[in-house]
Short mmCIF file of C-alpha atoms in Angstrom, two decimals:
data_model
loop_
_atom_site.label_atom_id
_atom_site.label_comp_id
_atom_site.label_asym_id
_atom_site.label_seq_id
_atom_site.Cartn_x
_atom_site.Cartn_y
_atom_site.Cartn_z
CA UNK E 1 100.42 102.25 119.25
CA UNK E 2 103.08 101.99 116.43
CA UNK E 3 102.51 100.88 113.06
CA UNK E 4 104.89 98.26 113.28
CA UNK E 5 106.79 97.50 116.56
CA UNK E 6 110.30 95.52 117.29
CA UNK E 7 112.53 95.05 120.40
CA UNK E 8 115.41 97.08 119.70
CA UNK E 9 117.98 94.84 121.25
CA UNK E 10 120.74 94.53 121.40
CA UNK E 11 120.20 90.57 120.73
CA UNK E 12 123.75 88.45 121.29
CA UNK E 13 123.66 85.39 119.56
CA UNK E 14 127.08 83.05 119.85
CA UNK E 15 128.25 82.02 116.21
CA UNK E 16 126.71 79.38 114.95
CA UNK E 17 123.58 79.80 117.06
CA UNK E 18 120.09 80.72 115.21
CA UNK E 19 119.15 83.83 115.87
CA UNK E 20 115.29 85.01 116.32
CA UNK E 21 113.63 88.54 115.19
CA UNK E 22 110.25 89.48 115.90
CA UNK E 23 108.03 92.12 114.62
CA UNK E 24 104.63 92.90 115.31
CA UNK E 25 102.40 95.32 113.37
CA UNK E 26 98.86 97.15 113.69
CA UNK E 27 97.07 97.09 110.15
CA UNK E 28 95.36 94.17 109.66
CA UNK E 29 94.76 95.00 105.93
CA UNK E 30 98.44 94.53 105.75
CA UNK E 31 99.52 93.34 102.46
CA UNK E 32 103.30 93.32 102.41
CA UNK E 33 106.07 92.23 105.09
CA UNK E 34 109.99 93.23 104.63
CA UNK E 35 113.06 92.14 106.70
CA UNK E 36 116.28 94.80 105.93
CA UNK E 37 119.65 94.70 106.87
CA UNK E 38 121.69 97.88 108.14
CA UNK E 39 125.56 97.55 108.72
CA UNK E 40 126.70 100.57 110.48
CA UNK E 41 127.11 103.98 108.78
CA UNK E 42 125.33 102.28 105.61
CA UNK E 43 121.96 102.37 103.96
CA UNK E 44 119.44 99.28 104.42
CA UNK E 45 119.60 96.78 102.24
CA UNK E 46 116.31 94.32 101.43
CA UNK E 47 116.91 90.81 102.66
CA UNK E 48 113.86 89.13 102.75
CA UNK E 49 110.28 90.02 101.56
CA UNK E 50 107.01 87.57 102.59
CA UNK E 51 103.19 87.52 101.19
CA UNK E 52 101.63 84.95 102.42
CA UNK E 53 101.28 83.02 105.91
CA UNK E 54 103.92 80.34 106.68
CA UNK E 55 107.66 80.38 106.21
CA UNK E 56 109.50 81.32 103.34
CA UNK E 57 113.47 80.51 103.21
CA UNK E 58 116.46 81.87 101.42
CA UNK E 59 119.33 80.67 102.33
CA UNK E 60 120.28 80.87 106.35
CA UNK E 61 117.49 83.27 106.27
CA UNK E 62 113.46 82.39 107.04
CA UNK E 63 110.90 84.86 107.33
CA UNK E 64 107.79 83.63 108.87
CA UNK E 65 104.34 85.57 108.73
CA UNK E 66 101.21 85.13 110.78
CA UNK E 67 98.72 87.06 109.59
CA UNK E 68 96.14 86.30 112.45
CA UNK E 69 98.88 87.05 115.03
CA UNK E 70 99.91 90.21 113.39
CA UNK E 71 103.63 88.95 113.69
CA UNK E 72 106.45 88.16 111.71
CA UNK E 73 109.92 86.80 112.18
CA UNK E 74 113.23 86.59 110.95
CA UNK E 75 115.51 83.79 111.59
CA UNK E 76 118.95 83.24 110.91
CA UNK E 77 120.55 79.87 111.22
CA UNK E 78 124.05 79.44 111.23
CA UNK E 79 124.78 82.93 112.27
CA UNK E 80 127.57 84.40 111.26
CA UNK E 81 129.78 87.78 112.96
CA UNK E 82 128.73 89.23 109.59
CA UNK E 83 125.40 89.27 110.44
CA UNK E 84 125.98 91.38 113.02
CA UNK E 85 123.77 94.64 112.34
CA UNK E 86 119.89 95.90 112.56
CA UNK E 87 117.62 94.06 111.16
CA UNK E 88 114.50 96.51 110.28
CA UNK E 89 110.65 95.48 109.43
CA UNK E 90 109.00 96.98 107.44
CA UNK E 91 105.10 96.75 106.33
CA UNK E 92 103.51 97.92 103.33
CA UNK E 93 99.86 98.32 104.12
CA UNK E 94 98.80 99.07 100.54
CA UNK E 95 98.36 103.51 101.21
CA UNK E 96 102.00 103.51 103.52
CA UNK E 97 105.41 101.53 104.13
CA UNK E 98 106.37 101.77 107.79
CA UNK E 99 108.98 100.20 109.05
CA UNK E 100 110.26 99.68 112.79
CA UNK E 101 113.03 100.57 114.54
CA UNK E 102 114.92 98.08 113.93
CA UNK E 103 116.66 95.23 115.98
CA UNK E 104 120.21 95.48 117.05
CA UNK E 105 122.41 91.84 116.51
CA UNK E 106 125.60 90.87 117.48
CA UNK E 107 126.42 87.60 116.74
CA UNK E 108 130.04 86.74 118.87
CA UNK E 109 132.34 84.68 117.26
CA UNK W 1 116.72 94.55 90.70
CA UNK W 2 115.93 97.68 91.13
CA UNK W 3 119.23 100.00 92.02
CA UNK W 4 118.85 103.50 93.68
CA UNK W 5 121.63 105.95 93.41
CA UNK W 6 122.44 108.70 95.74
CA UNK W 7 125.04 111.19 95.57
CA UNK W 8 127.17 112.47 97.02
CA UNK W 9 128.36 109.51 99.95
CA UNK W 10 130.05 111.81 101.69
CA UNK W 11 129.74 115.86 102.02
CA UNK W 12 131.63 118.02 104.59
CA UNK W 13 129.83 122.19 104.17
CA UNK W 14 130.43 125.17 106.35
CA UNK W 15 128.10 126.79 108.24
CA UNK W 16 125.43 128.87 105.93
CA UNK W 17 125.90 127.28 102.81
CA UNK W 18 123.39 124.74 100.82
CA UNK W 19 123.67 121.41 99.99
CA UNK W 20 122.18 119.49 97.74
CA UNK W 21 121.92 115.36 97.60
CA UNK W 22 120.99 113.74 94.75
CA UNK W 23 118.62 110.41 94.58
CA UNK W 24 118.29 108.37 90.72
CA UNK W 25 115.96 105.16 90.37
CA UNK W 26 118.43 103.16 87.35
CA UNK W 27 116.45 101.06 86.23
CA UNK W 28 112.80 101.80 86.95
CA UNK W 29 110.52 105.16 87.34
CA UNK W 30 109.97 106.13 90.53
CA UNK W 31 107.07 108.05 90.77
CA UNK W 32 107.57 108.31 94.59
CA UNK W 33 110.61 108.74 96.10
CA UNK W 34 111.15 109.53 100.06
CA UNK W 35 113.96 111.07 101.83
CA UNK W 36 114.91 109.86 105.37
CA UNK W 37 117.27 110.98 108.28
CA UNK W 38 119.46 109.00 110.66
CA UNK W 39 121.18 109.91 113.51
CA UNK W 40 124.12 107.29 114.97
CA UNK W 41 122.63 104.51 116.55
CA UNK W 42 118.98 106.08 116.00
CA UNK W 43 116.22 104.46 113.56
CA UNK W 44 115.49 105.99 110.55
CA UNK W 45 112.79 109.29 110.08
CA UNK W 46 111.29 109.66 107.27
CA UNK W 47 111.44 113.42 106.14
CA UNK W 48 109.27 113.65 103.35
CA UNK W 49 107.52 112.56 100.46
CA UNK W 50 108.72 113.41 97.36
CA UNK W 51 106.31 113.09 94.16
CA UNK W 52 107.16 113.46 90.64
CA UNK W 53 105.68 116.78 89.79
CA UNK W 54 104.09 117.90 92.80
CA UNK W 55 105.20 119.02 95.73
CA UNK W 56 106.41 117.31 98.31
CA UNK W 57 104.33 116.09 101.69
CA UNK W 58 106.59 116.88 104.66
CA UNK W 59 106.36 115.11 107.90
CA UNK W 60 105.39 116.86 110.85
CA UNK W 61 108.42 119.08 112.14
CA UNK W 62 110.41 119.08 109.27
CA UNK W 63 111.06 122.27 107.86
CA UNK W 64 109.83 122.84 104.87
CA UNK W 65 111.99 126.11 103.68
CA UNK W 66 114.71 124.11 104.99
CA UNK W 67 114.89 120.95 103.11
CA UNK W 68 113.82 121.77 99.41
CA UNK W 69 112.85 118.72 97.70
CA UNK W 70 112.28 118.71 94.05
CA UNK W 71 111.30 115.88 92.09
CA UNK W 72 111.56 116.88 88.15
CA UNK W 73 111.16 113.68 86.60
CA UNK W 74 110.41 109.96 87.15
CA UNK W 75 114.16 108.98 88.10
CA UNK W 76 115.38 111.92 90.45
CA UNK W 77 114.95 113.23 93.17
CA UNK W 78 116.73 116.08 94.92
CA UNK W 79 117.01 117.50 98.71
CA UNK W 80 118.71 120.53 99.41
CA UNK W 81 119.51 121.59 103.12
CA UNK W 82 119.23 125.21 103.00
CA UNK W 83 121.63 127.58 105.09
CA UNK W 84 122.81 124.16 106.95
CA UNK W 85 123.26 124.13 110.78
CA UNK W 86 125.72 121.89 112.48
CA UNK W 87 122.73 120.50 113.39
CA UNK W 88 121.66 119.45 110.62
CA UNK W 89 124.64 116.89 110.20
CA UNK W 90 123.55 113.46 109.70
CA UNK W 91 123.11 110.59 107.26
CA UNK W 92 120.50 111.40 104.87
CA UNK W 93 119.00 108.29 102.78
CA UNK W 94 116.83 108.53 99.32
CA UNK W 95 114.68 105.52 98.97
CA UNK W 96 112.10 104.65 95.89
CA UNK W 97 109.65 101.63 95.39
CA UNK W 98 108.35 100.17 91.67
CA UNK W 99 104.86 101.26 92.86
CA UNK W 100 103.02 97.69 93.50
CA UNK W 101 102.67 96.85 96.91
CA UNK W 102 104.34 93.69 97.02
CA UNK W 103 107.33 95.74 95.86
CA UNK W 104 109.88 96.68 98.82
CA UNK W 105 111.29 100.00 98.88
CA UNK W 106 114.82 99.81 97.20
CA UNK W 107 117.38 102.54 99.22
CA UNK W 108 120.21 104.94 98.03
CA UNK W 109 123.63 104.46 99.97
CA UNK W 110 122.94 107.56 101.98
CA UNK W 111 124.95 110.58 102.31
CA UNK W 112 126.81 111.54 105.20
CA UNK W 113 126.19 115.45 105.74
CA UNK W 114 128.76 117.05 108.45
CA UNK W 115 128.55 120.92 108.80
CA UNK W 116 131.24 122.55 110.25
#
């Protein structure tokens, strides 16, 4: 079993639509939970971070965590053709960072 | 926030020769950095582990002799890609975290290798 799992995609969203990504992971002693966006040909860049259980929003962005469930999720409201990328967990289990393999979104205007 | 540079973006070699890729934490040391691959449309696979004055802990199937990593001081990092391959062409990516858990790892903007 992987460290941290996602479903690769490709997710199409139409524009305006929210759009939903799920990660689960296999360390319960998990401490830390990540959400990362890469645009094509670039490096990932840290979008979201979460701590504790519940929801936690920025902007069009909410990451939820449920610690019992091992999961956590990224929405996106409003989405927007420039959110069109992969969208990477990552969790930081306190010895290692892994991160999945990342969701592919294209959001169609 | 913390800002990771990496250079150079963008480096075209020929066959045989070395290149090396530079990774700098600005504005915080980085006693760990890590050095990850990428191949189009492929996730990212993390190479090594690069320690401020240690050596570094590969990942199994990466070549050691082949990808020199050298970490000299708390805000760099280097990887070299020994007598590169065509192969070896790909987008290489530096990252480097605070230290504290709740810290995310903060990433270089990668370098695009092509070997000709």
């Amino acid at each position: 079993q992987k460290e941290v799992e996602q479903n690769s995609g490709p997710l199409s969203v139409p524009e305006g639509a929210i759009a939903s990504l799920n990660c689960t992971y296999s360390d319960r002693g998990s401490q830390s939970f990540f959400w990362y966006r890469q645009y094509s040909g670039k490096s990932p860049e840290l979008i979201m971070s979460i701590y504790s259980n519940g929801d936690k929003e920025d902007g069009r962005f909410t990451a939820q965590l449920n610690k019992a469930s091992q999961y956590v999720s990224l929405l996106i409201r409003d989405s927007q053709p420039s959110d069109s990328a992969t969208y990477l967990c990552a969790v930081n289990t306190g010895n290692q960072f892994y991160f999945g393999t990342g969701t592919s979104l294209t959001v169609i205007p | 926030g913390a800002v990771v540079s990496q250079h150079p973006s963008r480096v075209i070699c020929k066959s045989g020769t070395s290149v090396k890729i530079e990774c700098r934490s600005l504005d915080f040391q980085a006693t760990t950095m890590f050095w990850y691959r990428q191949f189009p449309k492929k996730s990212l696979m993390l190479m090594a582990t690069s320690n401020e004055g240690s050596k570094a802990t590969y990942e199994q199937g990466v070549e050691k002799d082949k990808f020199l990593i050298n970490h000299a001081s708390l805000t760099l990092s280097t990887l070299t890609v020994t007598s590169a391959h065509p192969e070896d062409s790909s987008f290489y990516i530096c990252s480097a975290t605070q230290g504290a858990s709740n810290y995310g790892y903060t990433f270089g903007s990668g370098t695009r290798l092509t070997v000709v």
